[in-house]
Tab-separated table of C-alpha atoms and ligand atoms in Angstrom:
chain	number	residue	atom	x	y	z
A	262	UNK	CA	13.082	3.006	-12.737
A	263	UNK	CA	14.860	4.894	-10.004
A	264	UNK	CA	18.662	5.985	-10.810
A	265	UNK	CA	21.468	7.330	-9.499
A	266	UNK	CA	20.499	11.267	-10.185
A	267	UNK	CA	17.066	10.759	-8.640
A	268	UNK	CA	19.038	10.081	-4.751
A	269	UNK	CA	19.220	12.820	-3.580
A	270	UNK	CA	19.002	12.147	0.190
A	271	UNK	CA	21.079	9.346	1.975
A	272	UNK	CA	19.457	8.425	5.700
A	273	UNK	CA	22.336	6.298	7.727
A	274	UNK	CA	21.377	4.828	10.773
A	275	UNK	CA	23.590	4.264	13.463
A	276	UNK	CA	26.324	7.301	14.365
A	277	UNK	CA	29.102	4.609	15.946
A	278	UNK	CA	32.599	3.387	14.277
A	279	UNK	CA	31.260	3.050	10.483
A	280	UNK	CA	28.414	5.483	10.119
A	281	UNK	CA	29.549	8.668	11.410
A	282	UNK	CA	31.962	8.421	8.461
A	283	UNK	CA	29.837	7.371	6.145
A	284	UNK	CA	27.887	10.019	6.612
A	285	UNK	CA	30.465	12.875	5.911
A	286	UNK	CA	31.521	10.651	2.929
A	287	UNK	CA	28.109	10.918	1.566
A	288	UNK	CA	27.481	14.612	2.512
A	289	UNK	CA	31.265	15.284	0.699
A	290	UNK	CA	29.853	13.412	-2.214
A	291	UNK	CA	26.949	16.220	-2.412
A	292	UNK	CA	23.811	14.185	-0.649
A	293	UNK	CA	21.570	15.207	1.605
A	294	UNK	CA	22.238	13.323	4.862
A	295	UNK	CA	20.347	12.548	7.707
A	296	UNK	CA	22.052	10.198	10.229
A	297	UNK	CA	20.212	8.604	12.907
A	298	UNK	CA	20.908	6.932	16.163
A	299	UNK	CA	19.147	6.122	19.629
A	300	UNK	CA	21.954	7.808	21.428
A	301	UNK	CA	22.099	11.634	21.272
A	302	UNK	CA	25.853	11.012	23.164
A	303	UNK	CA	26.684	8.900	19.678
A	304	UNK	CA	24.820	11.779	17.438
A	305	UNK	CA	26.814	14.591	19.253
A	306	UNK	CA	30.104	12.908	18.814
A	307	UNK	CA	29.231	11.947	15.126
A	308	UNK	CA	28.708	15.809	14.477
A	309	UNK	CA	32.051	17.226	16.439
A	310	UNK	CA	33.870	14.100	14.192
A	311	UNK	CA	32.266	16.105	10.845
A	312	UNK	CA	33.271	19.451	12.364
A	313	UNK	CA	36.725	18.842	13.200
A	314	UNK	CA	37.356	16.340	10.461
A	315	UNK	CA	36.660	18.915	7.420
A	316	UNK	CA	38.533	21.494	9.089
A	317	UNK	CA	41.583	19.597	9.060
A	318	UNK	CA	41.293	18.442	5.735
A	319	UNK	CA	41.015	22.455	4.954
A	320	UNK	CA	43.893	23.447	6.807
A	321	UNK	CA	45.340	20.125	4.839
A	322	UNK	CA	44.735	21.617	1.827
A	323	UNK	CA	42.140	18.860	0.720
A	324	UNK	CA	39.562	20.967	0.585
A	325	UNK	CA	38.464	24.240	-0.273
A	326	UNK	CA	36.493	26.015	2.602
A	327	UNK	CA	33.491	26.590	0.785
A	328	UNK	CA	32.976	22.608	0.290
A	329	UNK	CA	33.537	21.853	3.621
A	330	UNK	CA	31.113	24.310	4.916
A	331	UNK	CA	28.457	22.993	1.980
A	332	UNK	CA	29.094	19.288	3.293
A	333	UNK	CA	28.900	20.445	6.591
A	334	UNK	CA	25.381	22.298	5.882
A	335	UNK	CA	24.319	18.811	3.704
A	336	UNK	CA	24.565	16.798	7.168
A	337	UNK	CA	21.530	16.644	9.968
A	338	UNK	CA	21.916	14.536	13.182
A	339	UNK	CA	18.806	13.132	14.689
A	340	UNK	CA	17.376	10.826	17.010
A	341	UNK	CA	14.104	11.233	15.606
A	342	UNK	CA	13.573	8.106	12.973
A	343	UNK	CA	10.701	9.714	11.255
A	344	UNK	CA	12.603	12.432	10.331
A	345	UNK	CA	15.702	10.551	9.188
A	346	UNK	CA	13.953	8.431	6.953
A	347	UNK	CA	11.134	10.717	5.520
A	348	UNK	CA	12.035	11.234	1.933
A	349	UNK	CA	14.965	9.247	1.990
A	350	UNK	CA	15.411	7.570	-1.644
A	351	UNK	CA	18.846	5.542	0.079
A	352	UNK	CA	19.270	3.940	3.637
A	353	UNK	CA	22.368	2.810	4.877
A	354	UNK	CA	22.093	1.167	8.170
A	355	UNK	CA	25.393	0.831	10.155
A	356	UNK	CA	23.761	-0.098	13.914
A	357	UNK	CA	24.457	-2.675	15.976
A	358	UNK	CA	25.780	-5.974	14.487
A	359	UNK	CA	22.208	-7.997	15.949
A	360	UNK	CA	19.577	-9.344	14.124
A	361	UNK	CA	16.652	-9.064	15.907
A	362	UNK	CA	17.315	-5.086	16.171
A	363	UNK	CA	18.228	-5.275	12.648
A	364	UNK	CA	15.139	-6.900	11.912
A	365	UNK	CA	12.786	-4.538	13.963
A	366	UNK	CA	14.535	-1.769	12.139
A	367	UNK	CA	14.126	-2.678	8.877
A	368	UNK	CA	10.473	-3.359	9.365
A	369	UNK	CA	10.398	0.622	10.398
A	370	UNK	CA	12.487	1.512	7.712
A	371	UNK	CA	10.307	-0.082	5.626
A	372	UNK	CA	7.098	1.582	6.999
A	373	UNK	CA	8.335	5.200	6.937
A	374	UNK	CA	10.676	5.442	4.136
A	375	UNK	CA	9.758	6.647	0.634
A	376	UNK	CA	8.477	3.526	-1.617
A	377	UNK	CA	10.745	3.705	-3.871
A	378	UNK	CA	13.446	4.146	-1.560
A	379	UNK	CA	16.437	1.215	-1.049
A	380	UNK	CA	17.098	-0.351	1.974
A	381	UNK	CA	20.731	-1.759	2.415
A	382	UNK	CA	23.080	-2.776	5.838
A	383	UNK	CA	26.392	-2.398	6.052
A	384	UNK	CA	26.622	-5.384	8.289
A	385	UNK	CA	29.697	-7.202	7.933
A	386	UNK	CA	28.429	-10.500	8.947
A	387	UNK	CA	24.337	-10.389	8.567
A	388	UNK	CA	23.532	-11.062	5.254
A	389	UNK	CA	20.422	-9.347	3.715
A	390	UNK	CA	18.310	-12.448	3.137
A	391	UNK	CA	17.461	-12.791	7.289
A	392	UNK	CA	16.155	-9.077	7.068
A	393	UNK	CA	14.505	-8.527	3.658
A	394	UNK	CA	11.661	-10.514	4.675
A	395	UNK	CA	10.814	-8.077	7.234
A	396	UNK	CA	10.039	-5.539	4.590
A	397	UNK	CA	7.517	-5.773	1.890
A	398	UNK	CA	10.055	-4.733	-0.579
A	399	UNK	CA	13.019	-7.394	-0.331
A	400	UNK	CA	14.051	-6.718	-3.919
A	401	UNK	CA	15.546	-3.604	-2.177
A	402	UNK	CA	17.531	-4.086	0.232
A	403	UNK	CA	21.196	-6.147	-0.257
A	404	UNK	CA	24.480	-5.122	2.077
A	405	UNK	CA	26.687	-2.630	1.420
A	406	UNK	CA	29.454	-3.280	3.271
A	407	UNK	CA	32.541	-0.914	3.919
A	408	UNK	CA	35.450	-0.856	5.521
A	409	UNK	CA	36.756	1.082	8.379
A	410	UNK	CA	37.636	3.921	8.516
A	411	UNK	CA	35.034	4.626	5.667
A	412	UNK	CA	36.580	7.778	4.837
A	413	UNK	CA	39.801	6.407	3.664
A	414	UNK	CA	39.131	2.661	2.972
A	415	UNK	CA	37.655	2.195	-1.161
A	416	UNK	CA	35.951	-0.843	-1.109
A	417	UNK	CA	32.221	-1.213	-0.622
A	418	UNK	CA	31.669	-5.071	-0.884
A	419	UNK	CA	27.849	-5.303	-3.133
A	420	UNK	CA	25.911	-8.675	-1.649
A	421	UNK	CA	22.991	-9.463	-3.743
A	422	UNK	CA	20.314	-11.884	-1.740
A	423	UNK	CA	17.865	-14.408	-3.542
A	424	UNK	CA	15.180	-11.231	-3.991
A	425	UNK	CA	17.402	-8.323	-4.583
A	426	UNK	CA	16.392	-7.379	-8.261
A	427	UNK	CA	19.358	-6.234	-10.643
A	428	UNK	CA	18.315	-2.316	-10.570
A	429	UNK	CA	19.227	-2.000	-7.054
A	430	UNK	CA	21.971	-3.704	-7.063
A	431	UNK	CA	22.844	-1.635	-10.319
A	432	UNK	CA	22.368	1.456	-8.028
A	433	UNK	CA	23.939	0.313	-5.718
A	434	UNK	CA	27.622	-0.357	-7.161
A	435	UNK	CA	26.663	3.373	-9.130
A	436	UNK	CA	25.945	5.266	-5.686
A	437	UNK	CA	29.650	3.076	-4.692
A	438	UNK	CA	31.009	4.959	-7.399
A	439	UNK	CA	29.448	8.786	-6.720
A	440	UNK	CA	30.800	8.259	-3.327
A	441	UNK	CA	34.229	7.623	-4.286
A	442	UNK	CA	34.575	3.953	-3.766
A	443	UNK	CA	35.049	0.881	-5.670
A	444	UNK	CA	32.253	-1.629	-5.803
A	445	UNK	CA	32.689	-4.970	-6.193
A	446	UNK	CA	29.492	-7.065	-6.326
A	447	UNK	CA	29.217	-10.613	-5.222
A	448	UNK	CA	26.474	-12.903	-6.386
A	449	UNK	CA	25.750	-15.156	-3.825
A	450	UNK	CA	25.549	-14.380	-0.269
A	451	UNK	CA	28.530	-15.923	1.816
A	452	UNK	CA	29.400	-15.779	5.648
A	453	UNK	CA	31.898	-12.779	5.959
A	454	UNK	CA	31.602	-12.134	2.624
A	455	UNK	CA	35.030	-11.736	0.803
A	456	UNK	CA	37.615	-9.641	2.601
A	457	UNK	CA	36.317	-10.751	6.186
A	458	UNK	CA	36.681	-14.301	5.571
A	459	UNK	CA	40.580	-13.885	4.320
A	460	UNK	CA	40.964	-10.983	7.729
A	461	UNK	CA	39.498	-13.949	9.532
A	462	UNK	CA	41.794	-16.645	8.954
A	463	UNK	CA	45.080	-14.308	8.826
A	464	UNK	CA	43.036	-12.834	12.848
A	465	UNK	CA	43.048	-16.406	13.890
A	466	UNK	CA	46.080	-17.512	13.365
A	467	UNK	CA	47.786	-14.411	14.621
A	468	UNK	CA	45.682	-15.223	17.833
A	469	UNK	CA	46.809	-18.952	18.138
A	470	UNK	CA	50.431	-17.846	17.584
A	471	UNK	CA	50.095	-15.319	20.945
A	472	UNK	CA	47.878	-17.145	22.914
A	473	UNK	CA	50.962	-20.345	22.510
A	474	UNK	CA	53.334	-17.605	23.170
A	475	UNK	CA	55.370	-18.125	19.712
A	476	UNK	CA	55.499	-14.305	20.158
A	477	UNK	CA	53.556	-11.061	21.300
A	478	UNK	CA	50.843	-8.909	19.522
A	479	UNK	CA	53.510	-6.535	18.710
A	480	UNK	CA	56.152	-8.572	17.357
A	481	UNK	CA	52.863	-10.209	15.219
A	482	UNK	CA	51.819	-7.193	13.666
A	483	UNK	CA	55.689	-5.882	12.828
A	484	UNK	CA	56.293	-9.210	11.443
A	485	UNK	CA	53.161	-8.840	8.895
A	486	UNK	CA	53.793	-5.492	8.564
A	487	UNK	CA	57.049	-5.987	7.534
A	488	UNK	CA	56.774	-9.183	5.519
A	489	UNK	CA	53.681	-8.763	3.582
A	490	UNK	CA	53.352	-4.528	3.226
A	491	UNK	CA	49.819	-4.649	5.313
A	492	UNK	CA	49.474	-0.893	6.428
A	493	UNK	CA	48.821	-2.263	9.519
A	494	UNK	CA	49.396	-5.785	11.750
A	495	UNK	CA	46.176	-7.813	12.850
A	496	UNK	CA	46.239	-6.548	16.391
A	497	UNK	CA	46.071	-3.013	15.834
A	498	UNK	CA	43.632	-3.583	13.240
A	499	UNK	CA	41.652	-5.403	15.689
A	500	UNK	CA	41.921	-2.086	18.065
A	501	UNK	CA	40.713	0.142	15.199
A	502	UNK	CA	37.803	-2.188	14.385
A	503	UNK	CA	36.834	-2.810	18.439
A	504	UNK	CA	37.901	-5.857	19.731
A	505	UNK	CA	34.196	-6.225	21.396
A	506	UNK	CA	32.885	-6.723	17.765
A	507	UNK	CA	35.680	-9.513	17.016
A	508	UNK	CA	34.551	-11.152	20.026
A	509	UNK	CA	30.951	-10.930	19.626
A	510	UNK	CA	31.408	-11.981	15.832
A	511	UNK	CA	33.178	-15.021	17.326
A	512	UNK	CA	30.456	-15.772	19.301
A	513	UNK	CA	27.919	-15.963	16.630
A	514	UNK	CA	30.074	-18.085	14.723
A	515	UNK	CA	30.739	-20.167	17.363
A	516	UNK	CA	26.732	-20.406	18.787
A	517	UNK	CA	25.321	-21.227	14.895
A	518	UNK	CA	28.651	-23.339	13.927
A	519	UNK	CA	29.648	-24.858	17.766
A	520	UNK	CA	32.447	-25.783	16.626
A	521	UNK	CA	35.494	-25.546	18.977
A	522	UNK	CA	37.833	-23.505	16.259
A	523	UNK	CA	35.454	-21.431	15.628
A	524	UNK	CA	35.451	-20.149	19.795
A	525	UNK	CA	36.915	-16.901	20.572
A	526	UNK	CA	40.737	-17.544	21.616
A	527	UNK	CA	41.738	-16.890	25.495
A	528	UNK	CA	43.756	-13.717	24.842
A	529	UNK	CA	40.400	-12.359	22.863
A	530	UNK	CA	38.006	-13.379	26.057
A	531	UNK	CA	40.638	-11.522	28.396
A	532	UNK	CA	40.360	-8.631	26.484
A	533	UNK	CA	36.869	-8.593	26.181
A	534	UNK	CA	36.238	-9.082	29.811
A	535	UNK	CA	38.849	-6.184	30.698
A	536	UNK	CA	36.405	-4.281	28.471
A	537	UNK	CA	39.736	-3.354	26.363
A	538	UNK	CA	38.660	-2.660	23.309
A	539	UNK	CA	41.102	-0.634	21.451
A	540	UNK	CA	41.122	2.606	20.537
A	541	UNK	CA	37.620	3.425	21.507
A	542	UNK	CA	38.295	2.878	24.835
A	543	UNK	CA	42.207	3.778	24.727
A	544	UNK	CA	43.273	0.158	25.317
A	545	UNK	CA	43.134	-2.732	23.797
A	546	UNK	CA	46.385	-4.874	22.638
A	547	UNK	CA	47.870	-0.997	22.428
A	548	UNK	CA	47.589	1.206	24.943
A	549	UNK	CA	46.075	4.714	23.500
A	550	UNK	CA	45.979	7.113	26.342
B	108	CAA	N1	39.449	8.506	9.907
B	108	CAA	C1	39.505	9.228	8.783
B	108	CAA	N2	40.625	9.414	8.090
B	108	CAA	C2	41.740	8.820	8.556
B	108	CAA	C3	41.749	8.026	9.716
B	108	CAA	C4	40.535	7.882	10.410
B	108	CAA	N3	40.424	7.138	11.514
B	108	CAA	N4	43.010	7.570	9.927
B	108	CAA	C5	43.759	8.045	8.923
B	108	CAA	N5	43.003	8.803	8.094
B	108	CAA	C6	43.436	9.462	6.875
B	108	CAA	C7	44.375	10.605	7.155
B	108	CAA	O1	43.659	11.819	7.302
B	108	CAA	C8	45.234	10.603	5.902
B	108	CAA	O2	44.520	11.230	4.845
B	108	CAA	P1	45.310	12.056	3.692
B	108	CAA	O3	46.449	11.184	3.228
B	108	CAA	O4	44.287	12.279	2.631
B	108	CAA	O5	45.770	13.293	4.355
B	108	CAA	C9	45.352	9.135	5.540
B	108	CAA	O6	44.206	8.500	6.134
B	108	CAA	C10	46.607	8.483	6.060
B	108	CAA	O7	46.649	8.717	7.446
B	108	CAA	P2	47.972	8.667	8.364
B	108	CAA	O8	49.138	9.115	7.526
B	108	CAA	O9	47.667	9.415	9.615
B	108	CAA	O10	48.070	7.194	8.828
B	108	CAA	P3	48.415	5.906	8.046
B	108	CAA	O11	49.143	6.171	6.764
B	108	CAA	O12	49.007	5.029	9.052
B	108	CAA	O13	46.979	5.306	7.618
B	108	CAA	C11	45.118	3.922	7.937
B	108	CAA	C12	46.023	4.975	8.566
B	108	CAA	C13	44.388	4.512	6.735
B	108	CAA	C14	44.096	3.497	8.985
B	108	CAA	C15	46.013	2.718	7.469
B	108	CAA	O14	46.793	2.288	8.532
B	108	CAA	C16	45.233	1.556	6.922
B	108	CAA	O15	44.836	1.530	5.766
B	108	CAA	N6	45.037	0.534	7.790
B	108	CAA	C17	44.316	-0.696	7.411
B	108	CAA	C18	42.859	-0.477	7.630
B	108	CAA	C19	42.080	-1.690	7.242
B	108	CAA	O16	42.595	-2.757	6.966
B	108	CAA	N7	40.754	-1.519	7.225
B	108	CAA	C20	39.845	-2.612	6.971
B	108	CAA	C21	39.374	-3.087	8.290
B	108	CAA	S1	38.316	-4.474	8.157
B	108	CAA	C22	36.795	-3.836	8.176
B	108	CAA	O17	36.567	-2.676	8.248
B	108	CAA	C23	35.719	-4.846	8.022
B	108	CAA	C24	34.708	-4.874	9.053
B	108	CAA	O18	33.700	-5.543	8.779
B	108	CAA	C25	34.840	-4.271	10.385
């Protein structure tokens, strides 16, 4: 029975908003890491965001020099999946929020990796059931989903689907804990899981209230601010988590659901057709430049 000592190296795939920092938190935490991405652009980012990163938190103080140069020397970037995946005993997958790639990937994954290795996805929306069956091991593979930024945020959310068998999910909330992070497991697989579905409905309703002009994005997010002691308002959490991903979750919704609340609200299509997408591309319903 594998357990937490045996992992040794952590493969993430995908370099963009959530794995590029899940990848230095693993590498802080003392893994090998490999991440992996199709885009050398997104690779070459994801390894000047490790550099610069654990400087700073040296000349912070929050780390001594010699453990930022060993995390540093933990972490590989590469395009090449073989590579990433070869002798990996933990995958993470952070890529693109789309099933069929998702799908394809896992079926890789599943071909190259180590078999004992686990397979999970950080998807925030895709639940583990519509993918395990494109591996011959779906007692691996569950979600592990965390929060952005993944450096700073604690909570990994643990989704168990109808196959995953209690050891991974076991190893799981224990490789939550190595990394720093609070696990908390949930049974039964759910649409959003638990902390998306409650950011949902607070999202929506702080849409409705701009798009009927009770008041603007910014007077939104000071009031919740303000009122209920959220670090930050709805709309700038939207810019830090892309507002082309709370679109095109909005679409899925809406395209398996078609129901008209759960459409994406006009302000949100504006946005999305202005390609503003918050901080990632210095606008969004704050301006960044
Ligand atoms: N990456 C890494 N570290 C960051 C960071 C980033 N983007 N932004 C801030 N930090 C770190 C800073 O280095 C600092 O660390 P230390 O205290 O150890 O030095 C700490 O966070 C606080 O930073 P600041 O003082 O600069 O800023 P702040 O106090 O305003 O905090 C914040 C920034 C952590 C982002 C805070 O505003 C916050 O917690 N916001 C809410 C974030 C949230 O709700 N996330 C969940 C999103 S939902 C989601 O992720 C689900 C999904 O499926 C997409």
């Amino acid at each position: 029975m594998l357990k937490i000592d045996d992992i040794k190296k952590i493969c993430v795939i995908g370099a963009g908003n959530m794995g590029h920092q899940i990848s230095v938190c693993a590498a802080l935490a003392g893994f090998n890491v490999t991440c992996n991405d199709i885009s050398q652009n997104m690779l070459d980012n994801a390894k000047d965001f490790a550099q610069t990163y654990l400087k700073e938190r040296v000349a912070k103080g929050k780390l001594t020099e010699e453990q930022a140069n060993l995390a540093l020397a933990r972490l590989t970037f590469t395009q090449d999946l073989e590579q990433a995946t070869g002798g990996a005993d933990f995958v993470i997958e952070a890529a693109v929020e789309n099933l069929d790639i998702k799908r394809k990937l896992f079926s890789d994954l599943d071909r190259i990796a180590p078999p004992h290795a686990i397979l999970t996805t950080n998807s925030s929306y895709i639940v583990s059931s519509r993918i395990a069956d494109a591996t011959k091991r779906p007692e691996k593979v569950c979600n592990m989903h965390f929060f952005n930024p993944a450096l700073v945020m604690k909570l990994v959310e643990v989704v168990q689907n109808p196959h995953t068998s209690e050891e991974t999910i076991q190893l799981a909330m224990d490789l939550c804990q190595k990394l720093g992070k609070i696990g908390v497991r949930l049974k039964k697989e759910i649409y959003g899981f638990v902390v998306n579905r409650v950011l949902t409905a607070i999202k929506n309703e702080a849409l409705f209230l701009a798009d009927a002009g009770i008041a603007t994005p910014e007077e939104i997010d000071t009031a919740i601010v303000n009122a209920l002691g959220h670090p930050m308002g709805p709309f700038k959490l939207m810019d830090l988590t892309g507002i082309d991903l709370a679109y095109q979750i909005c679409m899925e919704r809406y395209k398996e659901s078609l129901d008209p609340k759960d459409k994406p609200s006009p302000l949100l299509v504006e946005k999305y057709v202005k390609q503003e997408f918050g901080k990632k591309t210095n606008k969004g319903w704050y301006s960044y430049a």
